[in-house]
Coordinates of C-alpha atoms and ligand atoms in Angstrom, one line a residue:
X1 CA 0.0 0.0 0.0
X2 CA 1.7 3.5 -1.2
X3 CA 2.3 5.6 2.1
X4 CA 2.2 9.3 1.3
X5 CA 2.7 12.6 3.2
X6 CA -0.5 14.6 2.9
X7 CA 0.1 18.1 3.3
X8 CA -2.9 19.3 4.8
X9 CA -3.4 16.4 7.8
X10 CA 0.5 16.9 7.9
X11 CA 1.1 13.2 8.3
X12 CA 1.9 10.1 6.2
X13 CA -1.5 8.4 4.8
X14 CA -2.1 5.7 3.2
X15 CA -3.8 6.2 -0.3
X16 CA -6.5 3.8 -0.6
X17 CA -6.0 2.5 -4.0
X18 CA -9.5 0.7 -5.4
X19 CA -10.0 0.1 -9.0
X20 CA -9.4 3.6 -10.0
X21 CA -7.9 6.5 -8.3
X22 CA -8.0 10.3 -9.7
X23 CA -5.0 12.6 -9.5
X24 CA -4.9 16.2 -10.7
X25 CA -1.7 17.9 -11.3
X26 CA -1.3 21.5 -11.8
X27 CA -0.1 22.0 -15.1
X28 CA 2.4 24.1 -17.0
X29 CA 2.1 28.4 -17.8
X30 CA 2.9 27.8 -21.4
X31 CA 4.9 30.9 -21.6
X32 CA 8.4 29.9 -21.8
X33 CA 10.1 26.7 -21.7
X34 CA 9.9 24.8 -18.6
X35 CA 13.0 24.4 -16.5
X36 CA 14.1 21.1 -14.9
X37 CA 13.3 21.8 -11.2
X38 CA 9.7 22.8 -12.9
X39 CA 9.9 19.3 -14.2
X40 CA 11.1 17.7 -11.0
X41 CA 7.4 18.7 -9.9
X42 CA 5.9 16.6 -12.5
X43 CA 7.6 13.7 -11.5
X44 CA 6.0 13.2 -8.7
X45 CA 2.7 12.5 -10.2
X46 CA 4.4 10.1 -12.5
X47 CA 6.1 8.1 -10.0
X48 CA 2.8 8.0 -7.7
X49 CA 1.2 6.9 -10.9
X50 CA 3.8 4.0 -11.4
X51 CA 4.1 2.5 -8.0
X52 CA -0.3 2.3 -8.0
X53 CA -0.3 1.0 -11.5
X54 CA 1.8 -2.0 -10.6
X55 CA -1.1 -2.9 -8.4
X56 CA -3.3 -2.7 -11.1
X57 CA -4.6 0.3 -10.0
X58 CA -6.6 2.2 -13.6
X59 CA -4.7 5.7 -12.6
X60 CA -6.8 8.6 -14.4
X61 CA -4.7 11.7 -14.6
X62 CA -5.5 15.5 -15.1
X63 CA -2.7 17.6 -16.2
X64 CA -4.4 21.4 -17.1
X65 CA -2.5 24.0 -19.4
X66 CA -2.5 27.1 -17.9
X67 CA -2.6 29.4 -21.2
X68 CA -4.8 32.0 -20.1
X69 CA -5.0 33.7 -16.5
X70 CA -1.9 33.5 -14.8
X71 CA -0.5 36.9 -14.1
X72 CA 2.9 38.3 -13.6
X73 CA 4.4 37.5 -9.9
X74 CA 0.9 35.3 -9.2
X75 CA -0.7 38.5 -8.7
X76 CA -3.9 40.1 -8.3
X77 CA -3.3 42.8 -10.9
X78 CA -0.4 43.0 -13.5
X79 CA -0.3 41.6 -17.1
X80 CA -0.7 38.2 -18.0
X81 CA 2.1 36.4 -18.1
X82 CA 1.4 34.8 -22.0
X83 CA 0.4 37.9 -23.2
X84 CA 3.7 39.7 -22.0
X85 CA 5.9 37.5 -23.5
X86 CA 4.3 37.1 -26.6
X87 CA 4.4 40.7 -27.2
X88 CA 8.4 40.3 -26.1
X89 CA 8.7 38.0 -28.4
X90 CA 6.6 39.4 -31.3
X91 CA 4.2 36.1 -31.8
X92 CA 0.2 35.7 -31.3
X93 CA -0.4 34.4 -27.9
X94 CA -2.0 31.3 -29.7
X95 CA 1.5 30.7 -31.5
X96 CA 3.1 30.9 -28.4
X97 CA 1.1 29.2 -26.0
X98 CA 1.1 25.9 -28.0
X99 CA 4.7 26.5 -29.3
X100 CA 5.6 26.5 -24.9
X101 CA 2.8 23.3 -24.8
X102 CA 5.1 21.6 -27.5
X103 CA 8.1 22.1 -25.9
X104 CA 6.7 20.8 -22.7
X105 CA 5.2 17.7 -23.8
X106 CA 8.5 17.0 -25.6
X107 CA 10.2 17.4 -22.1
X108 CA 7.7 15.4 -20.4
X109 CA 8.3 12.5 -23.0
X110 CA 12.0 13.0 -22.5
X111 CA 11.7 12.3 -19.1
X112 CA 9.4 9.5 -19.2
X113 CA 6.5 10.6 -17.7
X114 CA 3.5 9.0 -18.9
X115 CA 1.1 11.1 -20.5
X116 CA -2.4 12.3 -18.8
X117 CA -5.5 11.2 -19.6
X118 CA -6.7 14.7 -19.8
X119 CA -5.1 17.6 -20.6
X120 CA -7.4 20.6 -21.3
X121 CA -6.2 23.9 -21.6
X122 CA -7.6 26.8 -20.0
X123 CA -8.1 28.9 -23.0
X124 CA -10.4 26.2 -24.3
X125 CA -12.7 25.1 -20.9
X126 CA -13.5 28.9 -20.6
X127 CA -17.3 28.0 -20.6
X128 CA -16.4 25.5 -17.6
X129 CA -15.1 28.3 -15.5
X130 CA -18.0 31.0 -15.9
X131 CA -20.7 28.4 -14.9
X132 CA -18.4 27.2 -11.7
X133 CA -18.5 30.7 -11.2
X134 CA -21.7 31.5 -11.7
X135 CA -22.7 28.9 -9.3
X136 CA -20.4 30.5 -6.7
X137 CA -22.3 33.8 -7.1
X138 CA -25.4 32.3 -6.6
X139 CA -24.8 30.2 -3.5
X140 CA -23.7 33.4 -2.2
X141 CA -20.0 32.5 -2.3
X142 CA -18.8 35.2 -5.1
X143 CA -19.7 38.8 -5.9
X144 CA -19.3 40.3 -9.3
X145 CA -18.6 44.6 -8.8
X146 CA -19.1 47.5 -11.2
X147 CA -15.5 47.4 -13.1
X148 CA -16.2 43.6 -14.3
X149 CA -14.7 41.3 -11.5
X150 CA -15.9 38.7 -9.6
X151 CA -14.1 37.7 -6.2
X152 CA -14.3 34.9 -3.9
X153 CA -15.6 36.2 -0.5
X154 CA -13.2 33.8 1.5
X155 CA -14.7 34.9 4.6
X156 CA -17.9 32.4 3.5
X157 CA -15.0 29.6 3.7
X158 CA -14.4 28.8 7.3
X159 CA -12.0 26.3 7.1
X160 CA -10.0 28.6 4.5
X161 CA -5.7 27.7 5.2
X162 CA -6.0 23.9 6.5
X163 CA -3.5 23.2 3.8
X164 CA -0.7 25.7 4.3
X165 CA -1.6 27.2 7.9
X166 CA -2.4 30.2 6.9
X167 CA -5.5 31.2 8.1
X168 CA -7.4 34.2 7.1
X169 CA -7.0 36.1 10.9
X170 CA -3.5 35.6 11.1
X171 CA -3.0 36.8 7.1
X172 CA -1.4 40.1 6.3
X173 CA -3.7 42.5 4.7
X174 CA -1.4 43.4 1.2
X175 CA -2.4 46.8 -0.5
X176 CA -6.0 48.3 0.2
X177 CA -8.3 46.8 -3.0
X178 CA -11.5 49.1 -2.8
X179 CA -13.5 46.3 -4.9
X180 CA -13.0 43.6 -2.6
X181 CA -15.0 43.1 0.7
X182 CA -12.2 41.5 2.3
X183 CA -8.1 41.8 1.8
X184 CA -7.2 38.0 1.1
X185 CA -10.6 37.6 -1.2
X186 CA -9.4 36.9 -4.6
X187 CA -10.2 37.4 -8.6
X188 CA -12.4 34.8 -10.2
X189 CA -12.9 36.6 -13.1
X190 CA -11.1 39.7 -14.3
X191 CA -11.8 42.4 -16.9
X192 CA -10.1 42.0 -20.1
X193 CA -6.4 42.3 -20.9
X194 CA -5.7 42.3 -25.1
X195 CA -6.8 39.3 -26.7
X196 CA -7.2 36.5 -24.1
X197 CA -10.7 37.9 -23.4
X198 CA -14.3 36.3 -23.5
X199 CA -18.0 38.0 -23.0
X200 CA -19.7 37.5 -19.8
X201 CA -22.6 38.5 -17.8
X202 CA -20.1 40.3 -15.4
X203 CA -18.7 42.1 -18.7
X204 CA -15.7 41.3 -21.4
X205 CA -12.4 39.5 -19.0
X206 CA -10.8 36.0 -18.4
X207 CA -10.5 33.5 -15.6
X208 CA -8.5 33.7 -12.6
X209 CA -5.5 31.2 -12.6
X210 CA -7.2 29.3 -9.3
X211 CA -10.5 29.3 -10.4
X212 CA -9.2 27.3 -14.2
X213 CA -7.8 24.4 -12.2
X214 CA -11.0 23.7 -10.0
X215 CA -13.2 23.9 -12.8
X216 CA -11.1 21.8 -15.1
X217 CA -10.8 19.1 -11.9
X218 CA -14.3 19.1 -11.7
X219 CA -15.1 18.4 -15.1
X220 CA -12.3 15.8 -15.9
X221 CA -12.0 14.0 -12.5
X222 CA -15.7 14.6 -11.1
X223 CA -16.3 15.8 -7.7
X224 CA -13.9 13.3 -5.7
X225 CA -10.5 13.4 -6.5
X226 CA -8.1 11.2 -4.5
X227 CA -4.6 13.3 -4.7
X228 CA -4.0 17.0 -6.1
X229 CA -0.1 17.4 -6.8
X230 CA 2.2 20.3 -7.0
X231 CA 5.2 22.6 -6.1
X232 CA 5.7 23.7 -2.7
X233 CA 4.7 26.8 -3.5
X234 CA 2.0 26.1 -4.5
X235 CA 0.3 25.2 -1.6
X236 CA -1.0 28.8 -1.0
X237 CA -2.9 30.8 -2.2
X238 CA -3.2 28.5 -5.4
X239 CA -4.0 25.4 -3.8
X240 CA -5.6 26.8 -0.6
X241 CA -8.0 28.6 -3.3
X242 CA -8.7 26.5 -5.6
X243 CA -9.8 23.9 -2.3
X244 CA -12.1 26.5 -1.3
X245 CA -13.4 27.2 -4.7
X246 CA -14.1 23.7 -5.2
X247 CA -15.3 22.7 -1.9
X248 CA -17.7 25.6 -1.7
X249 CA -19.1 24.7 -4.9
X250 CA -20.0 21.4 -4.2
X251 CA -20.6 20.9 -0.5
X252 CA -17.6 18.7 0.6
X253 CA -14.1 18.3 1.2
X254 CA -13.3 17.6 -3.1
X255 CA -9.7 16.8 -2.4
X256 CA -8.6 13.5 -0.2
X257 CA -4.8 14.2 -0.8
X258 CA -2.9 16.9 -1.1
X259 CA 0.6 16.2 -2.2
X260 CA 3.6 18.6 -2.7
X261 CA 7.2 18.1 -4.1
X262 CA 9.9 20.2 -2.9
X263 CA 11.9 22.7 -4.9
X264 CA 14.9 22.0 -7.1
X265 CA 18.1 24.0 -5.9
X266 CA 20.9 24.1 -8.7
X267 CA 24.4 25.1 -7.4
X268 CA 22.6 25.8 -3.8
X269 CA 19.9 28.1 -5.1
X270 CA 16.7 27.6 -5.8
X271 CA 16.0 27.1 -9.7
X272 CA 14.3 30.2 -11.4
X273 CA 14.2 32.5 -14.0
X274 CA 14.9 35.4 -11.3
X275 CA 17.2 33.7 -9.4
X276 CA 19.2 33.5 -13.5
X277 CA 20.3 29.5 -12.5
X278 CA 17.9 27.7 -15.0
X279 CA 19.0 24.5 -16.6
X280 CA 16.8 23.6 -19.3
X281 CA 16.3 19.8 -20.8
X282 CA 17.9 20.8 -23.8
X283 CA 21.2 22.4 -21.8
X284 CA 21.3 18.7 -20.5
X285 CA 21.3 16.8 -23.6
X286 CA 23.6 19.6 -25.9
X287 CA 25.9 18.7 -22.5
X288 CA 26.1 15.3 -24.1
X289 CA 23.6 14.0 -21.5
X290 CA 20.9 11.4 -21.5
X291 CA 17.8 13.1 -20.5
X292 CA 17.1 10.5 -17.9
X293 CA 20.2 11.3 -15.8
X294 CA 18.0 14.3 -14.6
X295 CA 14.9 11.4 -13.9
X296 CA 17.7 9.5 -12.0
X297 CA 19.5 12.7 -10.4
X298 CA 15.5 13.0 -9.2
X299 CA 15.0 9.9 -7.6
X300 CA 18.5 10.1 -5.9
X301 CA 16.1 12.1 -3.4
X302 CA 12.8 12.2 -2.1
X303 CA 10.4 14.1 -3.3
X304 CA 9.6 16.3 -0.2
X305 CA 13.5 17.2 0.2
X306 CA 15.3 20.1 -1.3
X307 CA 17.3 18.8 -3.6
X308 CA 20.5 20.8 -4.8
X309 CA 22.3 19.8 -7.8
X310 CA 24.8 20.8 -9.9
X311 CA 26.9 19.5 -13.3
X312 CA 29.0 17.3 -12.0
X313 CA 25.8 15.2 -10.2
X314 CA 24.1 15.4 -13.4
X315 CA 27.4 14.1 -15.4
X316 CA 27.4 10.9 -11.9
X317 CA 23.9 10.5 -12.7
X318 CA 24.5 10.3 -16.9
X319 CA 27.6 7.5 -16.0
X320 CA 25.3 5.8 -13.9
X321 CA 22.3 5.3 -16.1
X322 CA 24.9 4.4 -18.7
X323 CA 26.5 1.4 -16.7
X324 CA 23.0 0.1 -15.8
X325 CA 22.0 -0.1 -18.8
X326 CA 25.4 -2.0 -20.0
X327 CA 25.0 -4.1 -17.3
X328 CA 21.8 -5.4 -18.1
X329 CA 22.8 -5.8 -21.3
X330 CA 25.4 -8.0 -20.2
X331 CA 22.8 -10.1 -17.8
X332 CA 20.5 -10.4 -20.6
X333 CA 23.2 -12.6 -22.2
X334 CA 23.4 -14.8 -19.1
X335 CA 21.1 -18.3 -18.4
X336 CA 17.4 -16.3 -17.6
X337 CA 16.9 -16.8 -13.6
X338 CA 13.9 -15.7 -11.8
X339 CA 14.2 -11.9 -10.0
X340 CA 16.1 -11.6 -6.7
X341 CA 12.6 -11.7 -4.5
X342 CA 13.9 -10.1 -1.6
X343 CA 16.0 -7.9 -3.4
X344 CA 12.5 -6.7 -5.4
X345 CA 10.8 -6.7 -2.4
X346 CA 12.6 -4.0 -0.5
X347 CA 12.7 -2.0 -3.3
X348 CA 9.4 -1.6 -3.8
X349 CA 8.8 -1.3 -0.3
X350 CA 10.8 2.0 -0.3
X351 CA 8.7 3.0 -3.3
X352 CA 5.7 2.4 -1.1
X353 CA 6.9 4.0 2.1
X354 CA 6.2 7.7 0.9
X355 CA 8.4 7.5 -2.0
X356 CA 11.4 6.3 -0.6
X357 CA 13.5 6.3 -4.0
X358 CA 16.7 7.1 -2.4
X359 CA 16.6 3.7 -0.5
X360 CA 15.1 2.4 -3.4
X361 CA 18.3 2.8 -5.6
X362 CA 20.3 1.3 -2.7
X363 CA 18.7 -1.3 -2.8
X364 CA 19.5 -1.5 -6.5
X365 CA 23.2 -0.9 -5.9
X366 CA 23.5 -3.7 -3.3
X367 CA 21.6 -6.2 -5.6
X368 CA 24.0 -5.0 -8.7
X369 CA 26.9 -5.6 -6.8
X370 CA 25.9 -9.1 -5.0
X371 CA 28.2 -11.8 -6.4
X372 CA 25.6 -14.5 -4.7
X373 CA 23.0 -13.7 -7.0
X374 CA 23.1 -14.9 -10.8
X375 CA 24.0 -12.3 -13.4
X376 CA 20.3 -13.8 -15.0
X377 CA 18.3 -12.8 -11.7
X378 CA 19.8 -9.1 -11.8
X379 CA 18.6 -8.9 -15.3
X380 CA 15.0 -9.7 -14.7
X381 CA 14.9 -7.5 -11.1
X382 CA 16.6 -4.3 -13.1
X383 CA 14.3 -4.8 -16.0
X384 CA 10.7 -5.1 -13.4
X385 CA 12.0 -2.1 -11.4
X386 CA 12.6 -0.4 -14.4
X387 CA 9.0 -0.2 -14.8
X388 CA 9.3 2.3 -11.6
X389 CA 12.1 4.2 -12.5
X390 CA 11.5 4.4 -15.9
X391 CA 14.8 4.9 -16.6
X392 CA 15.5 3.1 -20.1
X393 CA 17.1 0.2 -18.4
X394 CA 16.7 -2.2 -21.5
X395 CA 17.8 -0.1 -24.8
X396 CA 21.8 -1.5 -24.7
X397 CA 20.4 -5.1 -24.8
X398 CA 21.4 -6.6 -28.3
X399 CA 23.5 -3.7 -30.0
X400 CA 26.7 -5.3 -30.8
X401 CA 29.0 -4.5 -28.5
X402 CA 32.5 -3.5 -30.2
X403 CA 36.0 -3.4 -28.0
X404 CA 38.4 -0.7 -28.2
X405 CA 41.3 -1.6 -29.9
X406 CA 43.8 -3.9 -27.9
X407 CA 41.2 -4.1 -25.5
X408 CA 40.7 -8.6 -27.0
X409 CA 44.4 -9.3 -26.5
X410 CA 44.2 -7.9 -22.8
X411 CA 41.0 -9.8 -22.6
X412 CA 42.3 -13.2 -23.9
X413 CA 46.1 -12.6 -21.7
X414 CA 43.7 -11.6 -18.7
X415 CA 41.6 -15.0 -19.2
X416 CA 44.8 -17.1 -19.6
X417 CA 46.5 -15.5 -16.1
X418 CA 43.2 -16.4 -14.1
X419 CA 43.5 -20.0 -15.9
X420 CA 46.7 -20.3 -14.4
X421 CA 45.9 -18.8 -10.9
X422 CA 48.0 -15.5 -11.8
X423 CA 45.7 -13.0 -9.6
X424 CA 48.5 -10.2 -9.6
X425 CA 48.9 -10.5 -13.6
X426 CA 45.2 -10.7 -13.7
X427 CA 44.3 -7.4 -11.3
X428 CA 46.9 -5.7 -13.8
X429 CA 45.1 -7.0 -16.6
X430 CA 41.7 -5.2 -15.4
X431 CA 43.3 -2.2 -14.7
X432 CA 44.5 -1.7 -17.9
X433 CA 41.5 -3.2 -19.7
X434 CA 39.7 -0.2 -17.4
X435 CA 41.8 2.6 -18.8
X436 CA 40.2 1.7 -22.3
X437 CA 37.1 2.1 -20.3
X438 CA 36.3 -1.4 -20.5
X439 CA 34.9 -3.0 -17.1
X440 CA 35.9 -7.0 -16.6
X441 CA 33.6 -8.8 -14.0
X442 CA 34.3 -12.4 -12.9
X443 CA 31.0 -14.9 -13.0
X444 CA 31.0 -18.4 -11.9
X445 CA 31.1 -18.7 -16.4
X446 CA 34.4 -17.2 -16.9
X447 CA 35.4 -13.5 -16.9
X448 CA 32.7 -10.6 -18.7
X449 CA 32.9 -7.1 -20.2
X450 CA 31.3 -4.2 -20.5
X451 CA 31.5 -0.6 -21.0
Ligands
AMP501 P1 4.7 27.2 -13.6 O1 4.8 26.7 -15.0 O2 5.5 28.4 -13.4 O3 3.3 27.4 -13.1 O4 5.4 26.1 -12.6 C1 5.2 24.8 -12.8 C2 5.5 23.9 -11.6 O5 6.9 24.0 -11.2 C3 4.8 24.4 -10.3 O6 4.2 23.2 -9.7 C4 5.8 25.0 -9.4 O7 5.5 24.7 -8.1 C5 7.0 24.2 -9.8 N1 8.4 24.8 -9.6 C6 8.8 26.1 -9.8 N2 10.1 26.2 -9.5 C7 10.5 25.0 -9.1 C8 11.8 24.5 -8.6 N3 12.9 25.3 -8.5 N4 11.8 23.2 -8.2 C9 10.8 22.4 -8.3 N5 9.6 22.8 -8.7 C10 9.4 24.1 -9.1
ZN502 ZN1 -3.7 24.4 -10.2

């Protein structure tokens, strides 16, 4: 049973996986491309997926587009942020928007996380978020005022903050808004900025970024969804919002779940565009990089952890990936065996116990370096884990494997010394076999290579 810690109950809680279970992520601002701690938020709905898949758990997913709505600085007032850079960059917001979408998927793919069952963008569920918010009006939740808005009156939400602690008496008033009734009520709808704009009874505007994702997790996921994921920083006022938005609308607690990852640090800073320390997927790969040495870098740490990297644990990660995958290449060729059970089994316990994947890979280190267990069993253990870390375990299998030059004759001298119990000639023989970067293991079938 997956373990996980739910932000708002601030504990570790089982999630109860029947037949089906309904996630909703918060998806991408399609205004630029997305940076790999951005992506290291994505993750974590992928792996939750994985580990509840294996136990045939139908996972629905919800990934929105945020393409519409989502201002400059997550504020109140300011420009939207598509519209700003499309005007930077001299493209329709349309071009742009799905140009950023594009990118992203492409990312996503990169990094193997499976795709969403749904993933509507904003721009084109507009009709979704003007009923939910007509609804709110009505039940006396939202009020429209004379320059076109509608706000949330959050003081109708009692339980408003139970998922970040930060509870409407203890909030700092920002500056004085004469249109709202209270400081911390926020936009649902907002008057019209260029041409993201749609007509309305409350007059020409678009959505608030809060209100899109509750209307779009109500309409794709229904009214109970089992985990909401995120950033940290999310958690308020998006999150906190978007509960009370939903919760309001429809009379109960929407959300069973919610689930935060922590925030990518690169060279001990936090990841972002204003911080000027962003590492796209592409600077990983033009580095000569697989892609999923940034999945593995990930999973090096638990999701709720800071996790600071830098080049040189992306370039361990990259070698890493590379010799698992030569190594199973090299099992493959080795009598089949079945998988190293308790080897498997504490792996995917780690999985389990709130996304342990740092013990996980361990685990996975022990097992690859246990001379007890048949090179056959390793291969069939890597391969089912695999299905966890998604980490391309299984593309070296079959590609002909060609030596460096020299490196045979070292080979065939190195095989010879062991024959004749020569273990000094034969430690030399490695060594120099490893300066041509080729790796000799001993099995109970004679000596093996890879690189
Ligand atoms: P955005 O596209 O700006 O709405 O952000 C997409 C996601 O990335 C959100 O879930 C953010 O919480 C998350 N995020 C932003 N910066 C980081 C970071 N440095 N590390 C991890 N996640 C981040
Ligand atoms: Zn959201």
């Amino acid at each position: 049973m997956l373990r996980i810690y739910d932000t708002r109950t601030r504990q570790v809680e089982e999630i109860a996986s029947g037949r089906v279970l309904r996630m909703y992520t918060c998806g991408p601002t399609v205004y630029r491309h997305a940076h790999v701690g951005n992506l290291r938020s994505y993750l974590l709905s992928d792996l939750i997926r994985r580990v509840l898949e294996r136990r045939r758990t139908r996972v629905l997913v919800c990934r929105n587009v945020t393409d519409v709505g989502h201002l400059v600085d997550d504020a109140e007032v300011g420009e939207d942020k598509v519209l700003m850079q499309a005007r930077a960059e001299g493209r329709s917001v349309w071009e742009l928007a799905r140009f950023y979408e594009d990118a992203f998927n492409q990312d996503a793919a990169a990094l193997n996380l499976r795709p969403p069952e749904h993933t509507p963008r904003a721009s084109e569920t507009i009709e979704l978020m003007v009923e939910l918010i007509a609804k709110l009006i009505e039940q006396g939740h939202a009020y429209a005022t004379p320059d076109g808005s509608v706000f949330f009156d959050v003081r109708t939400f009692p339980t408003y903050g139970e998922i970040s602690g930060n509870r409407l008496d203890a909030l700092k008033p920002g500056p004085v808004d004469p249109r709202k009734r209270f400081h911390a009520d926020w936009a649902l709808w907002k008057p019209a900025q260029g041409e993201l704009s749609w007509d309305t009874p409350w007059g020409r505007g678009f959505p608030g970024w809060h209100v899109e994702c509750s209307a779009m997790a109500l309409r794709f996921l229904g009214e109970r969804i089992d985990v909401h994921t995120g950033g940290i920083d999310l958690r308020f006022p998006h999150h906190e919002d978007e509960r009370a938005q939903s919760d309001a609308a429809v009379g109960h607690e929407v959300v069973r779940h919610w689930v935060h990852g922590e925030h990518l640090l690169f060279d001990g800073r936090k990841m972002a565009k204003s911080t000027g320390n962003v590492v796209l997927l592409s600077d990983v790969t033009e580095a000569g990089l697989d892609p999923l040495a940034v999945r593995l870098a990930f999973l090096e740490h638990r999701y709720r952890h800071q996790v600071n990297l830098n080049w040189d644990t992306l370039h361990a990660a990259d070698r890493t990936v590379r010799r698992w995958r030569g190594r199973v290449a090299q099992w493959s060729e080795s009598p089949s065996a079945p998988m190293a059970a308790e080897y498997v089994r504490r792996a995917e316990a780690a999985f389990d116990d709130d996304l342990d994947t740092p013990a996980a890979l361990r685990v996975l280190r022990e097992l690859e370096r246990d001379d007890s267990i048949a090179p056959g069993a390793k291969f069939e253990s890597f391969l089912h884990l695999d299905h966890l870390l998604a980490l391309d375990l299984s593309t070296e299998i079959g590609r002909p494997r060609v030596l460096p030059a020299g490196a045979a004759e070292l080979l065939e001298q190195r095989a010879r010394a062991r024959e004749s119990l020569d273990w000094p000639a034969s430690d030399r023989l490695r060594d120099d076999l490893a300066a041509l970067g080729v790796r000799v293991s001993d099995t109970p079938d004679g000596q093996s290579w890879s690189m």
